[in-house]
Short mmCIF file of C-alpha atoms and ligand atoms in Angstrom, two decimals:
data_model
loop_
_atom_site.label_atom_id
_atom_site.label_comp_id
_atom_site.label_asym_id
_atom_site.label_seq_id
_atom_site.Cartn_x
_atom_site.Cartn_y
_atom_site.Cartn_z
CA MET A 1 30.10 127.72 -243.05
CA LYS A 2 28.46 131.56 -242.20
CA ASN A 3 27.89 132.77 -238.86
CA ARG A 4 29.67 130.11 -236.91
CA ASN A 5 31.93 130.72 -234.51
CA THR A 6 35.23 129.50 -234.77
CA VAL A 7 36.76 126.62 -232.84
CA ARG A 8 39.94 126.81 -231.69
CA ILE A 9 42.45 123.70 -231.35
CA ALA A 10 45.64 122.99 -229.69
CA ILE A 11 47.50 119.99 -230.43
CA THR A 12 50.13 118.68 -228.55
CA LYS A 13 53.39 119.32 -231.08
CA GLY A 14 55.76 116.32 -231.74
CA ARG A 15 54.26 113.10 -232.30
CA VAL A 16 51.06 113.72 -231.40
CA GLU A 17 50.81 116.30 -233.84
CA LYS A 18 52.36 114.19 -236.84
CA ASN A 19 49.18 111.38 -236.02
CA ALA A 20 46.83 114.40 -235.67
CA VAL A 21 47.75 115.53 -238.90
CA LYS A 22 46.81 112.45 -240.69
CA LEU A 23 43.46 112.21 -239.10
CA PHE A 24 42.71 115.80 -239.82
CA GLN A 25 43.61 115.05 -243.81
CA ALA A 26 41.32 111.54 -243.22
CA SER A 27 38.48 114.06 -242.00
CA GLY A 28 38.78 115.93 -245.21
CA ILE A 29 40.44 119.16 -243.49
CA ASP A 30 43.36 120.63 -245.26
CA CYS A 31 46.65 120.46 -243.92
CA GLU A 32 48.95 122.35 -245.84
CA GLU A 33 49.35 125.08 -243.59
CA LEU A 34 50.23 122.48 -240.81
CA LEU A 35 52.25 120.60 -243.06
CA ASN A 36 54.80 123.56 -243.92
CA LYS A 37 54.21 125.11 -240.86
CA GLY A 38 57.81 126.40 -240.17
CA ARG A 39 58.40 127.64 -236.79
CA LYS A 40 54.96 129.16 -236.76
CA LEU A 41 52.50 128.14 -234.05
CA ILE A 42 48.94 129.12 -234.88
CA PHE A 43 47.37 128.53 -238.19
CA HIS A 44 43.94 129.17 -239.75
CA ASP A 45 41.22 126.81 -242.01
CA SER A 46 39.48 129.04 -243.52
CA VAL A 47 37.15 126.29 -244.66
CA ASN A 48 35.86 124.52 -241.71
CA ASN A 49 36.68 128.01 -239.57
CA ILE A 50 38.91 126.26 -236.94
CA ASP A 51 42.24 128.20 -235.52
CA PHE A 52 45.20 125.49 -234.97
CA VAL A 53 47.58 126.04 -232.04
CA LEU A 54 50.92 124.36 -231.41
CA ALA A 55 51.71 123.51 -228.02
CA LYS A 56 53.74 121.73 -225.33
CA GLY A 57 51.04 118.94 -223.96
CA PRO A 58 50.69 120.19 -220.04
CA ASP A 59 50.12 123.64 -222.02
CA VAL A 60 47.13 122.02 -224.40
CA LEU A 61 45.51 121.41 -221.27
CA THR A 62 46.09 124.84 -219.47
CA TYR A 63 45.05 126.85 -222.59
CA VAL A 64 41.91 124.27 -222.59
CA ASP A 65 41.11 124.63 -218.87
CA HIS A 66 41.67 128.59 -219.17
CA GLY A 67 38.77 128.60 -222.33
CA VAL A 68 41.38 130.37 -224.37
CA VAL A 69 41.32 127.53 -226.81
CA ASP A 70 38.29 125.32 -226.93
CA MET A 71 39.54 121.86 -227.89
CA GLY A 72 42.98 120.31 -227.07
CA ILE A 73 44.36 117.06 -228.40
CA VAL A 74 47.08 115.62 -226.04
CA GLY A 75 48.24 112.02 -224.88
CA LYS A 76 46.36 110.48 -221.63
CA ASP A 77 49.54 110.33 -219.71
CA VAL A 78 49.25 114.25 -219.70
CA ILE A 79 45.73 113.71 -218.98
CA LEU A 80 46.54 111.71 -215.77
CA GLU A 81 49.69 113.82 -214.61
CA GLN A 82 47.38 117.08 -214.01
CA ASN A 83 44.67 118.00 -212.36
CA LYS A 84 42.29 120.33 -214.59
CA ASN A 85 38.79 120.94 -215.55
CA TYR A 86 37.70 119.98 -219.43
CA TYR A 87 35.52 117.36 -220.84
CA GLU A 88 37.59 113.83 -222.43
CA VAL A 89 35.24 113.41 -225.44
CA LEU A 90 37.24 110.98 -228.05
CA ASP A 91 39.62 108.52 -227.77
CA LEU A 92 41.70 109.28 -230.91
CA LYS A 93 43.23 105.66 -230.68
CA THR A 94 46.81 106.86 -231.94
CA GLY A 95 49.76 107.28 -229.81
CA ARG A 96 49.18 103.95 -227.94
CA CYS A 97 51.63 102.96 -225.61
CA LYS A 98 51.45 102.45 -221.73
CA PHE A 99 52.76 103.46 -218.32
CA SER A 100 55.00 101.15 -216.78
CA VAL A 101 57.08 100.60 -213.79
CA ALA A 102 60.92 99.42 -214.64
CA GLY A 103 64.13 98.76 -213.33
CA LEU A 104 67.02 96.46 -213.64
CA PRO A 105 66.34 92.88 -214.01
CA ASP A 106 65.56 90.80 -210.57
CA THR A 107 64.72 94.52 -208.62
CA ASN A 108 61.54 93.35 -206.10
CA LEU A 109 59.51 95.94 -205.60
CA TYR A 110 57.19 94.76 -203.11
CA GLU A 111 58.88 92.42 -201.05
CA GLY A 112 61.29 93.98 -197.94
CA TYR A 113 60.20 96.99 -196.08
CA LYS A 114 62.82 99.18 -197.98
CA ARG A 115 61.34 102.63 -198.79
CA LEU A 116 62.14 102.72 -202.94
CA LYS A 117 63.07 105.27 -204.94
CA ILE A 118 61.15 105.88 -207.99
CA ALA A 119 62.37 108.27 -210.69
CA THR A 120 59.60 109.86 -213.39
CA LYS A 121 58.39 112.74 -215.50
CA TYR A 122 55.15 111.68 -214.03
CA PRO A 123 55.12 112.49 -210.14
CA ASN A 124 51.23 112.32 -209.74
CA VAL A 125 50.82 109.28 -211.71
CA ALA A 126 53.71 107.35 -209.92
CA ARG A 127 51.91 108.39 -206.58
CA ASN A 128 48.66 107.58 -207.12
CA HIS A 129 50.02 104.28 -208.51
CA PHE A 130 51.74 102.93 -205.39
CA ARG A 131 49.48 104.53 -203.13
CA SER A 132 47.32 102.13 -204.29
CA LYS A 133 49.37 99.39 -203.87
CA GLY A 134 49.63 100.45 -201.06
CA LYS A 135 53.41 101.44 -201.05
CA ASP A 136 55.07 104.20 -199.63
CA VAL A 137 57.86 105.18 -202.08
CA GLU A 138 60.14 108.05 -202.54
CA ILE A 139 59.40 110.03 -205.53
CA ILE A 140 62.34 111.76 -208.02
CA LYS A 141 61.19 114.23 -210.11
CA ILE A 142 63.06 113.56 -213.38
CA GLU A 143 62.94 115.88 -216.94
CA GLY A 144 63.92 112.87 -219.42
CA SER A 145 66.25 109.99 -220.43
CA VAL A 146 64.52 108.77 -217.20
CA GLU A 147 65.94 105.08 -217.92
CA LEU A 148 69.34 106.48 -216.35
CA ALA A 149 68.05 106.77 -212.91
CA PRO A 150 68.21 103.24 -211.82
CA ILE A 151 71.39 102.50 -213.92
CA LEU A 152 73.29 105.60 -212.11
CA GLY A 153 71.85 104.42 -208.80
CA LEU A 154 70.06 107.52 -208.13
CA SER A 155 66.84 105.81 -208.31
CA ASP A 156 65.50 101.93 -207.71
CA ALA A 157 62.82 101.96 -210.38
CA ILE A 158 61.22 104.10 -212.76
CA LEU A 159 57.83 104.81 -214.19
CA ASP A 160 57.26 105.87 -217.46
CA ILE A 161 55.81 105.84 -220.66
CA VAL A 162 56.94 102.34 -222.99
CA GLU A 163 55.78 102.48 -226.56
CA THR A 164 58.06 99.56 -228.42
CA GLY A 165 60.41 98.70 -225.38
CA ASN A 166 63.49 99.61 -227.21
CA THR A 167 64.77 102.18 -224.91
CA LEU A 168 64.64 100.06 -221.90
CA LYS A 169 65.87 96.97 -223.86
CA ALA A 170 69.00 99.28 -225.14
CA ASN A 171 69.92 100.12 -221.78
CA GLY A 172 69.55 96.46 -219.63
CA LEU A 173 66.10 97.76 -218.03
CA VAL A 174 63.25 95.77 -218.12
CA ILE A 175 59.12 95.84 -217.32
CA LEU A 176 58.55 95.04 -213.56
CA GLU A 177 54.67 95.70 -214.05
CA ASP A 178 52.48 97.52 -216.28
CA VAL A 179 50.46 100.77 -214.76
CA CYS A 180 48.06 101.35 -217.94
CA ASP A 181 47.45 101.89 -221.45
CA ILE A 182 47.75 105.55 -222.81
CA SER A 183 46.50 106.94 -226.18
CA THR A 184 45.44 110.63 -227.68
CA ARG A 185 42.59 112.27 -226.48
CA LEU A 186 40.46 115.29 -227.16
CA VAL A 187 39.35 117.59 -224.83
CA VAL A 188 37.06 120.15 -224.75
CA ASN A 189 36.76 123.10 -222.43
CA ILE A 190 33.31 122.99 -220.15
CA THR A 191 32.33 126.44 -221.24
CA SER A 192 32.55 125.80 -224.83
CA MET A 193 30.96 122.80 -225.11
CA LYS A 194 27.60 124.90 -224.17
CA LEU A 195 28.59 128.24 -226.45
CA LYS A 196 30.24 126.08 -229.04
CA LYS A 197 27.78 123.20 -228.77
CA GLU A 198 26.97 123.05 -232.62
CA GLU A 199 30.50 123.55 -234.24
CA ILE A 200 32.02 121.39 -231.56
CA LEU A 201 30.04 118.32 -232.27
CA SER A 202 30.54 118.67 -236.04
CA ILE A 203 34.23 118.88 -235.64
CA VAL A 204 33.97 115.82 -233.16
CA THR A 205 31.97 113.83 -235.81
CA MET A 206 34.30 114.90 -238.94
CA LEU A 207 36.92 113.60 -236.67
CA GLN A 208 34.97 110.66 -235.76
CA ASN A 209 34.34 109.54 -240.25
CA GLY A 210 38.04 110.30 -240.32
CA MET A 211 39.10 107.77 -238.08
CA ALA A 212 37.17 105.57 -239.62
CA GLU A 213 38.18 106.08 -243.05
CA MET A 214 41.66 105.49 -241.89
CA GLU A 215 40.63 102.36 -240.15
CA LYS A 216 38.96 101.46 -243.45
CA GLN A 217 42.76 102.56 -245.51
CA ILE A 218 44.38 100.16 -242.70
CA ALA A 219 42.32 96.93 -243.29
CA GLY A 220 42.61 97.66 -246.98
C1 PRP B 1 59.93 108.62 -224.26
C2 PRP B 1 59.77 107.59 -222.79
C3 PRP B 1 60.99 106.55 -223.03
C4 PRP B 1 60.81 106.50 -224.61
C5 PRP B 1 59.76 104.55 -224.58
O1 PRP B 1 61.10 109.31 -224.30
O2 PRP B 1 60.29 108.41 -221.55
O3 PRP B 1 61.95 107.31 -222.83
O4 PRP B 1 60.04 107.55 -225.03
O5 PRP B 1 59.76 104.60 -226.06
P1 PRP B 1 60.05 103.41 -226.71
O6 PRP B 1 59.54 102.23 -225.67
O7 PRP B 1 59.72 103.47 -227.82
O8 PRP B 1 61.73 102.90 -226.41
P2 PRP B 1 60.96 110.53 -225.12
O9 PRP B 1 61.27 109.97 -226.64
O10 PRP B 1 59.56 111.46 -225.04
O11 PRP B 1 62.28 111.50 -224.15
P3 PRP B 1 62.62 111.89 -222.93
O12 PRP B 1 63.55 110.70 -222.72
O13 PRP B 1 63.47 113.12 -223.49
O14 PRP B 1 60.98 111.92 -222.42
#
């Protein structure tokens, strides 16, 4: 691929990364380096002229917004929480889960005049959700293991990601209401989409073909 601009893609480390690597492999991209990465955070694929960067989800969007990477692979949960500029171009349909409000059984969210306390890692998502319901709540920001908050009496409920529901169940909590579905998305920097359009669209097509290939494999 001569005379083609290098495209830099930031991938969210962890669960999103594992699914992204599977998709890259199905798309015909050599992932040897990514699979044997150790503590390294940046990789180059000379065949397709792509730089891969590994970062935390919110930082993926910061790098895309600032244009230091051209594309990002990140969960819709992170997208909904952050107010940044980019194009969301593809739903990769991996990392499927949902945002739910959860609490101890018999918690009533909408009856009574008490101002409920909601613990969450996603204060903007929680604020927007309860505002849309016309319910005034106090948001308490928590960094992880949010399920502890209602058990310890810090909050009346939580707004968090539910995937299998096992964490809620293991801690005696139940879903009180679902907020929205989440999956992994491909985002593109606005300027890169103009300056590297051909390269970016060819990567989008490769990934779409990879997704079709994976669906075929699942269908048997
Ligand atoms: C996420 C989320 C829930 C859990 C849900 O936490 O915050 O705690 O996964 O998954 P489940 O429905 O399959 O049980 P994560 O593992 O990212 O760690 P955290 O508690 O540090 O946020």
